PDB file of C-alpha atoms in Angstrom:
ATOM      1  CA  UNK D 238      85.653  93.943  86.041  1.00 45.00           C
ATOM      2  CA  UNK D 239      83.050  93.151  88.631  1.00 48.00           C
ATOM      3  CA  UNK D 240      82.626  94.739  92.029  1.00 42.00           C
ATOM      4  CA  UNK D 241      84.129  91.949  93.906  1.00 43.00           C
ATOM      5  CA  UNK D 242      87.315  92.441  92.083  1.00 49.00           C
ATOM      6  CA  UNK D 243      87.326  95.985  92.470  1.00 45.00           C
ATOM      7  CA  UNK D 244      86.837  95.675  96.254  1.00 42.00           C
ATOM      8  CA  UNK D 245      89.635  92.895  96.334  1.00 44.00           C
ATOM      9  CA  UNK D 246      91.852  95.267  94.469  1.00 46.00           C
ATOM     10  CA  UNK D 247      91.371  97.987  96.996  1.00 44.00           C
ATOM     11  CA  UNK D 248      92.802  95.865  99.696  1.00 41.00           C
ATOM     12  CA  UNK D 249      96.122  95.789  97.825  1.00 52.00           C
ATOM     13  CA  UNK D 250      98.832  97.942  99.261  1.00 65.00           C
ATOM     14  CA  UNK D 251      99.085 100.953  96.982  1.00 77.00           C
ATOM     15  CA  UNK D 252     101.219 103.739  97.142  1.00 92.00           C
ATOM     16  CA  UNK D 253     100.690 107.415  95.836  1.00 92.00           C
ATOM     17  CA  UNK D 254     103.028 107.906  92.718  1.00 94.00           C
ATOM     18  CA  UNK D 255     101.858 111.362  91.541  1.00 95.00           C
ATOM     19  CA  UNK D 256      99.349 113.746  93.062  1.00 95.00           C
ATOM     20  CA  UNK D 257      98.320 117.298  91.994  1.00 95.00           C
ATOM     21  CA  UNK D 258      97.469 120.146  94.378  1.00 95.00           C
ATOM     22  CA  UNK D 259      95.043 122.915  93.353  1.00 94.00           C
ATOM     23  CA  UNK D 260      96.200 122.395  89.634  1.00 95.00           C
ATOM     24  CA  UNK D 261      95.197 124.639  87.032  1.00 94.00           C
ATOM     25  CA  UNK D 262      95.726 123.543  83.166  1.00 94.00           C
ATOM     26  CA  UNK D 263      95.644 125.533  79.985  1.00 92.00           C
ATOM     27  CA  UNK D 264      97.667 127.158  77.349  1.00 84.00           C
ATOM     28  CA  UNK D 265      97.667 130.352  75.402  1.00 79.00           C
ATOM     29  CA  UNK D 266      96.316 132.212  78.516  1.00 77.00           C
ATOM     30  CA  UNK D 267      93.320 130.164  78.662  1.00 87.00           C
ATOM     31  CA  UNK D 268      92.464 127.800  81.432  1.00 90.00           C
ATOM     32  CA  UNK D 269      90.899 124.399  80.762  1.00 91.00           C
ATOM     33  CA  UNK D 270      90.854 122.953  84.311  1.00 91.00           C
ATOM     34  CA  UNK D 271      90.809 124.567  87.810  1.00 92.00           C
ATOM     35  CA  UNK D 272      91.439 123.336  91.275  1.00 91.00           C
ATOM     36  CA  UNK D 273      92.424 119.727  90.395  1.00 93.00           C
ATOM     37  CA  UNK D 274      93.424 117.426  93.267  1.00 94.00           C
ATOM     38  CA  UNK D 275      94.083 114.086  91.691  1.00 94.00           C
ATOM     39  CA  UNK D 276      96.103 110.859  92.973  1.00 94.00           C
ATOM     40  CA  UNK D 277      97.716 108.251  90.548  1.00 96.00           C
ATOM     41  CA  UNK D 278      98.524 105.073  92.687  1.00 96.00           C
ATOM     42  CA  UNK D 279     100.389 102.089  91.776  1.00 95.00           C
ATOM     43  CA  UNK D 280      98.985  99.102  90.358  1.00 96.00           C
ATOM     44  CA  UNK D 281      96.011 100.940  88.993  1.00 96.00           C
ATOM     45  CA  UNK D 282      94.644 101.645  85.400  1.00 97.00           C
ATOM     46  CA  UNK D 283      92.906 105.016  85.260  1.00 97.00           C
ATOM     47  CA  UNK D 284      90.719 106.053  82.286  1.00 96.00           C
ATOM     48  CA  UNK D 285      90.402 109.876  81.412  1.00 96.00           C
ATOM     49  CA  UNK D 286      87.080 110.722  79.921  1.00 93.00           C
ATOM     50  CA  UNK D 287      85.731 113.804  78.341  1.00 89.00           C
ATOM     51  CA  UNK D 288      84.437 115.526  74.945  1.00 87.00           C
ATOM     52  CA  UNK D 289      86.702 116.429  72.248  1.00 84.00           C
ATOM     53  CA  UNK D 290      88.772 119.829  72.900  1.00 84.00           C
ATOM     54  CA  UNK D 291      88.052 119.701  76.830  1.00 88.00           C
ATOM     55  CA  UNK D 292      91.738 119.567  77.346  1.00 90.00           C
ATOM     56  CA  UNK D 293      92.689 115.930  78.008  1.00 92.00           C
ATOM     57  CA  UNK D 294      95.881 116.065  75.916  1.00 92.00           C
ATOM     58  CA  UNK D 295      96.746 119.428  77.732  1.00 93.00           C
ATOM     59  CA  UNK D 296      96.135 117.772  81.074  1.00 95.00           C
ATOM     60  CA  UNK D 297      98.350 114.852  80.445  1.00 95.00           C
ATOM     61  CA  UNK D 298     101.252 116.863  78.971  1.00 94.00           C
ATOM     62  CA  UNK D 299     101.150 119.072  82.173  1.00 95.00           C
ATOM     63  CA  UNK D 300     101.120 115.863  84.406  1.00 96.00           C
ATOM     64  CA  UNK D 301     104.308 114.944  82.461  1.00 95.00           C
ATOM     65  CA  UNK D 302     106.064 118.083  82.596  1.00 93.00           C
ATOM     66  CA  UNK D 303     105.676 118.998  79.045  1.00 93.00           C
ATOM     67  CA  UNK D 304     103.535 122.150  79.688  1.00 92.00           C
ATOM     68  CA  UNK D 305     103.784 124.320  82.753  1.00 93.00           C
ATOM     69  CA  UNK D 306     100.639 124.582  85.249  1.00 94.00           C
ATOM     70  CA  UNK D 307      98.670 127.855  85.074  1.00 94.00           C
ATOM     71  CA  UNK D 308      98.685 127.555  89.024  1.00 94.00           C
ATOM     72  CA  UNK D 309      98.965 124.592  91.561  1.00 95.00           C
ATOM     73  CA  UNK D 310     101.664 121.979  91.406  1.00 94.00           C
ATOM     74  CA  UNK D 311     102.319 118.341  90.245  1.00 96.00           C
ATOM     75  CA  UNK D 312     104.212 116.193  92.887  1.00 95.00           C
ATOM     76  CA  UNK D 313     105.816 112.984  91.861  1.00 95.00           C
ATOM     77  CA  UNK D 314     107.332 110.904  94.608  1.00 89.00           C
ATOM     78  CA  UNK D 315     106.204 113.937  96.884  1.00 89.00           C
ATOM     79  CA  UNK D 316     108.623 116.187  95.123  1.00 92.00           C
ATOM     80  CA  UNK D 317     107.407 118.763  92.786  1.00 94.00           C
ATOM     81  CA  UNK D 318     107.798 117.971  89.225  1.00 94.00           C
ATOM     82  CA  UNK D 319     109.579 121.054  88.300  1.00 91.00           C
ATOM     83  CA  UNK D 320     112.294 120.189  90.842  1.00 93.00           C
ATOM     84  CA  UNK D 321     113.348 117.111  88.892  1.00 93.00           C
ATOM     85  CA  UNK D 322     115.677 117.407  86.032  1.00 92.00           C
ATOM     86  CA  UNK D 323     114.409 116.347  82.468  1.00 91.00           C
ATOM     87  CA  UNK D 324     116.473 113.094  82.876  1.00 91.00           C
ATOM     88  CA  UNK D 325     114.965 112.455  86.538  1.00 93.00           C
ATOM     89  CA  UNK D 326     111.402 112.836  85.061  1.00 93.00           C
ATOM     90  CA  UNK D 327     111.965 110.499  82.222  1.00 93.00           C
ATOM     91  CA  UNK D 328     112.955 108.099  84.810  1.00 93.00           C
ATOM     92  CA  UNK D 329     109.639 108.552  86.623  1.00 95.00           C
ATOM     93  CA  UNK D 330     107.232 109.027  83.880  1.00 96.00           C
ATOM     94  CA  UNK D 331     106.878 107.575  80.563  1.00 96.00           C
ATOM     95  CA  UNK D 332     104.621 109.051  77.830  1.00 94.00           C
ATOM     96  CA  UNK D 333     102.940 107.623  74.917  1.00 92.00           C
ATOM     97  CA  UNK D 334     101.369 110.510  72.655  1.00 86.00           C
ATOM     98  CA  UNK D 335      98.550 110.240  70.017  1.00 74.00           C
ATOM     99  CA  UNK D 336     100.469 111.162  67.035  1.00 63.00           C
ATOM    100  CA  UNK D 337     101.658 108.346  64.877  1.00 61.00           C
ATOM    101  CA  UNK D 338     105.746 108.505  65.518  1.00 61.00           C
ATOM    102  CA  UNK D 339     107.602 109.016  62.352  1.00 62.00           C
ATOM    103  CA  UNK D 340     110.168 106.046  62.813  1.00 65.00           C
ATOM    104  CA  UNK D 341     111.418 105.737  59.416  1.00 66.00           C
ATOM    105  CA  UNK D 342     113.042 102.311  58.711  1.00 79.00           C
ATOM    106  CA  UNK D 343     113.714 101.308  62.578  1.00 89.00           C
ATOM    107  CA  UNK D 344     113.083  97.967  63.512  1.00 92.00           C
ATOM    108  CA  UNK D 345     110.780  97.036  66.433  1.00 95.00           C
ATOM    109  CA  UNK D 346     113.785  96.107  68.963  1.00 95.00           C
ATOM    110  CA  UNK D 347     115.591  99.224  68.005  1.00 93.00           C
ATOM    111  CA  UNK D 348     112.859 101.441  68.774  1.00 94.00           C
ATOM    112  CA  UNK D 349     112.054  99.756  72.006  1.00 95.00           C
ATOM    113  CA  UNK D 350     115.527 100.120  73.094  1.00 94.00           C
ATOM    114  CA  UNK D 351     115.295 103.808  72.767  1.00 92.00           C
ATOM    115  CA  UNK D 352     113.140 103.588  76.126  1.00 93.00           C
ATOM    116  CA  UNK D 353     116.444 103.053  77.943  1.00 93.00           C
ATOM    117  CA  UNK D 354     117.763 106.594  76.911  1.00 91.00           C
ATOM    118  CA  UNK D 355     117.190 107.877  80.287  1.00 91.00           C
ATOM    119  CA  UNK D 356     119.450 105.392  81.944  1.00 92.00           C
ATOM    120  CA  UNK D 357     122.239 104.893  79.380  1.00 89.00           C
ATOM    121  CA  UNK D 358     123.288 108.450  79.119  1.00 71.00           C
ATOM    122  CA  UNK D 359     124.747 110.123  76.157  1.00 72.00           C
ATOM    123  CA  UNK D 360     126.741 107.290  74.780  1.00 74.00           C
ATOM    124  CA  UNK D 361     123.662 104.948  74.699  1.00 75.00           C
ATOM    125  CA  UNK D 362     125.603 101.935  75.503  1.00 87.00           C
ATOM    126  CA  UNK D 363     123.219  98.891  76.606  1.00 90.00           C
ATOM    127  CA  UNK D 364     124.250  96.939  79.541  1.00 91.00           C
ATOM    128  CA  UNK D 365     122.998  93.524  80.458  1.00 93.00           C
ATOM    129  CA  UNK D 366     120.596  95.040  82.697  1.00 94.00           C
ATOM    130  CA  UNK D 367     119.222  97.265  79.742  1.00 94.00           C
ATOM    131  CA  UNK D 368     119.055  94.384  77.469  1.00 95.00           C
ATOM    132  CA  UNK D 369     117.151  92.424  80.166  1.00 96.00           C
ATOM    133  CA  UNK D 370     114.442  95.247  80.489  1.00 96.00           C
ATOM    134  CA  UNK D 371     114.116  95.583  76.675  1.00 96.00           C
ATOM    135  CA  UNK D 372     113.561  91.650  76.354  1.00 96.00           C
ATOM    136  CA  UNK D 373     110.925  91.978  79.097  1.00 96.00           C
ATOM    137  CA  UNK D 374     108.994  94.792  77.613  1.00 96.00           C
ATOM    138  CA  UNK D 375     108.860  92.848  74.272  1.00 96.00           C
ATOM    139  CA  UNK D 376     107.646  89.773  76.401  1.00 95.00           C
ATOM    140  CA  UNK D 377     105.056  91.661  78.403  1.00 94.00           C
ATOM    141  CA  UNK D 378     103.585  93.242  75.238  1.00 94.00           C
ATOM    142  CA  UNK D 379     103.608  89.939  73.409  1.00 94.00           C
ATOM    143  CA  UNK D 380     105.647  91.251  70.638  1.00 95.00           C
ATOM    144  CA  UNK D 381     109.033  89.385  71.001  1.00 95.00           C
ATOM    145  CA  UNK D 382     108.386  87.447  67.953  1.00 95.00           C
ATOM    146  CA  UNK D 383     108.173  90.934  65.941  1.00 94.00           C
ATOM    147  CA  UNK D 384     111.590  92.365  67.205  1.00 93.00           C
ATOM    148  CA  UNK D 385     113.432  91.922  63.952  1.00 93.00           C
ATOM    149  CA  UNK D 386     110.517  93.384  61.803  1.00 93.00           C
ATOM    150  CA  UNK D 387     110.591  97.070  60.480  1.00 91.00           C
ATOM    151  CA  UNK D 388     108.045  99.383  61.968  1.00 89.00           C
ATOM    152  CA  UNK D 389     106.706 100.075  58.505  1.00 87.00           C
ATOM    153  CA  UNK D 390     105.472  96.503  58.044  1.00 88.00           C
ATOM    154  CA  UNK D 391     103.273  96.375  61.364  1.00 90.00           C
ATOM    155  CA  UNK D 392      99.718  97.110  61.744  1.00 90.00           C
ATOM    156  CA  UNK D 393      98.468  99.858  63.878  1.00 88.00           C
ATOM    157  CA  UNK D 394      97.568  97.438  66.716  1.00 90.00           C
ATOM    158  CA  UNK D 395     101.000  96.144  66.573  1.00 92.00           C
ATOM    159  CA  UNK D 396     102.804  99.584  66.214  1.00 90.00           C
ATOM    160  CA  UNK D 397     100.823 100.548  69.347  1.00 92.00           C
ATOM    161  CA  UNK D 398     102.168  97.709  71.404  1.00 94.00           C
ATOM    162  CA  UNK D 399     105.729  98.703  70.297  1.00 93.00           C
ATOM    163  CA  UNK D 400     105.037 102.014  71.537  1.00 93.00           C
ATOM    164  CA  UNK D 401     104.009 100.794  74.853  1.00 95.00           C
ATOM    165  CA  UNK D 402     106.957  98.321  75.105  1.00 96.00           C
ATOM    166  CA  UNK D 403     109.187 101.310  74.459  1.00 95.00           C
ATOM    167  CA  UNK D 404     107.473 102.912  77.545  1.00 95.00           C
ATOM    168  CA  UNK D 405     107.948  99.867  79.631  1.00 96.00           C
ATOM    169  CA  UNK D 406     111.424  99.570  78.525  1.00 95.00           C
ATOM    170  CA  UNK D 407     111.914 103.081  80.165  1.00 95.00           C
ATOM    171  CA  UNK D 408     111.177 101.185  83.375  1.00 94.00           C
ATOM    172  CA  UNK D 409     109.369 104.332  84.815  1.00 95.00           C
ATOM    173  CA  UNK D 410     106.519 103.959  87.635  1.00 95.00           C
ATOM    174  CA  UNK D 411     104.107 106.112  85.706  1.00 97.00           C
ATOM    175  CA  UNK D 412     102.697 105.659  82.389  1.00 97.00           C
ATOM    176  CA  UNK D 413     100.804 108.528  80.674  1.00 97.00           C
ATOM    177  CA  UNK D 414      98.947 107.524  77.441  1.00 96.00           C
ATOM    178  CA  UNK D 415      97.112 110.118  75.223  1.00 94.00           C
ATOM    179  CA  UNK D 416      94.496 107.919  73.068  1.00 92.00           C
ATOM    180  CA  UNK D 417      96.479 104.966  72.807  1.00 90.00           C
ATOM    181  CA  UNK D 418      93.510 103.364  71.058  1.00 87.00           C
ATOM    182  CA  UNK D 419      92.832 106.382  68.617  1.00 84.00           C
ATOM    183  CA  UNK D 420      93.550 104.420  65.417  1.00 83.00           C
ATOM    184  CA  UNK D 421      92.435 101.093  66.195  1.00 88.00           C
ATOM    185  CA  UNK D 422      89.421  99.113  65.563  1.00 87.00           C
ATOM    186  CA  UNK D 423      86.976  97.575  68.209  1.00 88.00           C
ATOM    187  CA  UNK D 424      89.026  94.237  68.653  1.00 90.00           C
ATOM    188  CA  UNK D 425      92.460  95.884  68.980  1.00 89.00           C
ATOM    189  CA  UNK D 426      91.101  98.654  71.375  1.00 90.00           C
ATOM    190  CA  UNK D 427      89.990  96.007  73.751  1.00 93.00           C
ATOM    191  CA  UNK D 428      93.303  94.219  73.384  1.00 92.00           C
ATOM    192  CA  UNK D 429      95.490  97.280  74.246  1.00 93.00           C
ATOM    193  CA  UNK D 430      93.195  98.082  77.198  1.00 94.00           C
ATOM    194  CA  UNK D 431      93.388  94.729  78.473  1.00 95.00           C
ATOM    195  CA  UNK D 432      97.052  94.735  77.823  1.00 95.00           C
ATOM    196  CA  UNK D 433      97.437  97.832  79.926  1.00 96.00           C
ATOM    197  CA  UNK D 434      95.236  96.562  82.710  1.00 96.00           C
ATOM    198  CA  UNK D 435      97.445  93.600  82.928  1.00 95.00           C
ATOM    199  CA  UNK D 436     100.512  95.630  83.140  1.00 95.00           C
ATOM    200  CA  UNK D 437      99.160  97.911  85.840  1.00 96.00           C
ATOM    201  CA  UNK D 438      98.253  95.027  88.099  1.00 96.00           C
ATOM    202  CA  UNK D 439     101.362  92.579  87.403  1.00 94.00           C
ATOM    203  CA  UNK D 440     104.041  95.066  87.542  1.00 94.00           C
ATOM    204  CA  UNK D 441     102.690  97.756  89.895  1.00 95.00           C
ATOM    205  CA  UNK D 442     102.646 100.481  87.592  1.00 96.00           C
ATOM    206  CA  UNK D 443     100.478 103.638  87.703  1.00 97.00           C
ATOM    207  CA  UNK D 444      98.668 104.231  84.301  1.00 97.00           C
ATOM    208  CA  UNK D 445      96.799 107.032  83.216  1.00 97.00           C
ATOM    209  CA  UNK D 446      95.010 106.951  79.569  1.00 96.00           C
ATOM    210  CA  UNK D 447      92.611 109.143  77.833  1.00 95.00           C
ATOM    211  CA  UNK D 448      90.202 107.381  75.749  1.00 92.00           C
ATOM    212  CA  UNK D 449      87.105 107.852  73.814  1.00 88.00           C
ATOM    213  CA  UNK D 450      86.205 104.275  74.024  1.00 88.00           C
ATOM    214  CA  UNK D 451      83.830 104.477  77.183  1.00 89.00           C
ATOM    215  CA  UNK D 452      82.331 101.103  77.211  1.00 89.00           C
ATOM    216  CA  UNK D 453      85.765  99.477  77.336  1.00 91.00           C
ATOM    217  CA  UNK D 454      87.001 102.037  80.002  1.00 92.00           C
ATOM    218  CA  UNK D 455      84.073 101.066  82.281  1.00 93.00           C
ATOM    219  CA  UNK D 456      84.909  97.425  81.646  1.00 92.00           C
ATOM    220  CA  UNK D 457      88.398  97.355  82.461  1.00 94.00           C
ATOM    221  CA  UNK D 458      89.722 100.653  84.424  1.00 95.00           C
ATOM    222  CA  UNK D 459      90.315 100.443  87.963  1.00 96.00           C
ATOM    223  CA  UNK D 460      89.101 104.163  88.125  1.00 96.00           C
ATOM    224  CA  UNK D 461      87.388 106.843  85.883  1.00 95.00           C
ATOM    225  CA  UNK D 462      88.665 110.562  85.661  1.00 96.00           C
ATOM    226  CA  UNK D 463      85.863 112.534  83.849  1.00 94.00           C
ATOM    227  CA  UNK D 464      86.757 116.063  82.727  1.00 91.00           C
ATOM    228  CA  UNK D 465      83.730 118.329  82.874  1.00 89.00           C
ATOM    229  CA  UNK D 466      82.965 122.134  83.285  1.00 86.00           C
ATOM    230  CA  UNK D 467      86.897 122.751  84.102  1.00 88.00           C
ATOM    231  CA  UNK D 468      86.738 120.200  86.968  1.00 90.00           C
ATOM    232  CA  UNK D 469      87.651 116.692  87.284  1.00 93.00           C
ATOM    233  CA  UNK D 470      85.448 113.799  88.810  1.00 94.00           C
ATOM    234  CA  UNK D 471      87.168 110.673  89.882  1.00 94.00           C
ATOM    235  CA  UNK D 472      85.867 107.406  91.180  1.00 94.00           C
ATOM    236  CA  UNK D 473      85.253 103.610  90.202  1.00 94.00           C
ATOM    237  CA  UNK D 474      83.374 102.884  87.199  1.00 92.00           C
ATOM    238  CA  UNK D 475      80.398 101.707  89.263  1.00 92.00           C
ATOM    239  CA  UNK D 476      80.290 105.020  91.016  1.00 92.00           C
ATOM    240  CA  UNK D 477      80.683 106.895  87.555  1.00 90.00           C
ATOM    241  CA  UNK D 478      77.606 105.091  86.349  1.00 89.00           C
ATOM    242  CA  UNK D 479      75.635 105.704  89.486  1.00 89.00           C
ATOM    243  CA  UNK D 480      76.397 109.346  90.030  1.00 88.00           C
ATOM    244  CA  UNK D 481      75.173 110.538  86.587  1.00 88.00           C
ATOM    245  CA  UNK D 482      78.519 112.527  85.964  1.00 88.00           C
ATOM    246  CA  UNK D 483      78.774 110.563  82.629  1.00 86.00           C
ATOM    247  CA  UNK D 484      75.466 111.957  81.400  1.00 83.00           C
ATOM    248  CA  UNK D 485      76.424 115.392  82.433  1.00 86.00           C
ATOM    249  CA  UNK D 486      79.546 115.548  80.935  1.00 83.00           C
ATOM    250  CA  UNK D 487      78.379 114.511  77.577  1.00 80.00           C
ATOM    251  CA  UNK D 488      74.812 116.311  77.332  1.00 76.00           C
ATOM    252  CA  UNK D 489      76.208 119.194  75.797  1.00 71.00           C
ATOM    253  CA  UNK D 490      77.261 117.176  72.742  1.00 67.00           C
ATOM    254  CA  UNK D 491      73.582 116.104  72.282  1.00 68.00           C
ATOM    255  CA  UNK D 492      74.572 112.547  73.951  1.00 72.00           C
ATOM    256  CA  UNK D 493      72.887 110.679  76.459  1.00 73.00           C
ATOM    257  CA  UNK D 494      74.572 108.052  78.656  1.00 72.00           C
ATOM    258  CA  UNK D 495      72.838 104.626  78.844  1.00 70.00           C
ATOM    259  CA  UNK D 496      73.696 103.090  82.413  1.00 70.00           C
ATOM    260  CA  UNK D 497      72.260  99.816  81.334  1.00 71.00           C
ATOM    261  CA  UNK D 498      74.769  99.395  78.214  1.00 69.00           C
ATOM    262  CA  UNK D 499      77.440 101.581  79.620  1.00 70.00           C
ATOM    263  CA  UNK D 500      77.580 103.520  76.230  1.00 70.00           C
ATOM    264  CA  UNK D 501      76.644 106.897  74.663  1.00 70.00           C
ATOM    265  CA  UNK D 502      73.616 107.208  72.177  1.00 70.00           C
TER     266      UNK D 502
END
């Protein structure tokens, strides 16, 4: 995305869907992040960058309410996350985790339909509105023609689109994805990032994803969040390149960020 497009995007009316206040994140008594103040806004694709083991997954799980914060708080819609019930949280935040889901012999449509659980109650009966949202999720991810196929018969790229479709069917304004391109080749990594970029812009979703694909993130994300030295840095891809933060984040791994190619070497 060029500077002109980003500037145009910045003029769109965006609303803050999630923000953190002095958030500290960790587990097992250890702290991975301190004093995090971050906003996620509608219509924005945000890429979370950092070295392995720095705590990206823990951070995402804390934002989703799957792990409690060590200190500070997460607010969704201006209300503390822990004040929402589990059902209410699921209506506001959809999560796609890294691990390959064990989905047995489910077909694509059945799996995507599970995204409606926060809205259908214990009986799981689908209304016309539920069916319409499932159909739209399949269409938005380009997998309508796969709807009757079994999950076991899909490629990794197709399976990841199905998981994104399930999150879309959940109809939550916020999407958090942990390494959605982890098992994919270069072509499919780019396809998934383009898909998420389009979803954020067309549907007004706030999307935060963790990724190791730095080049694609710099090309397609609206904002980059870099985890380094127990802090987070946030800015546009252009600012991330100019600031030198990417080089500092990876220097301990023996890697050098090349601002010309936008890659690590």
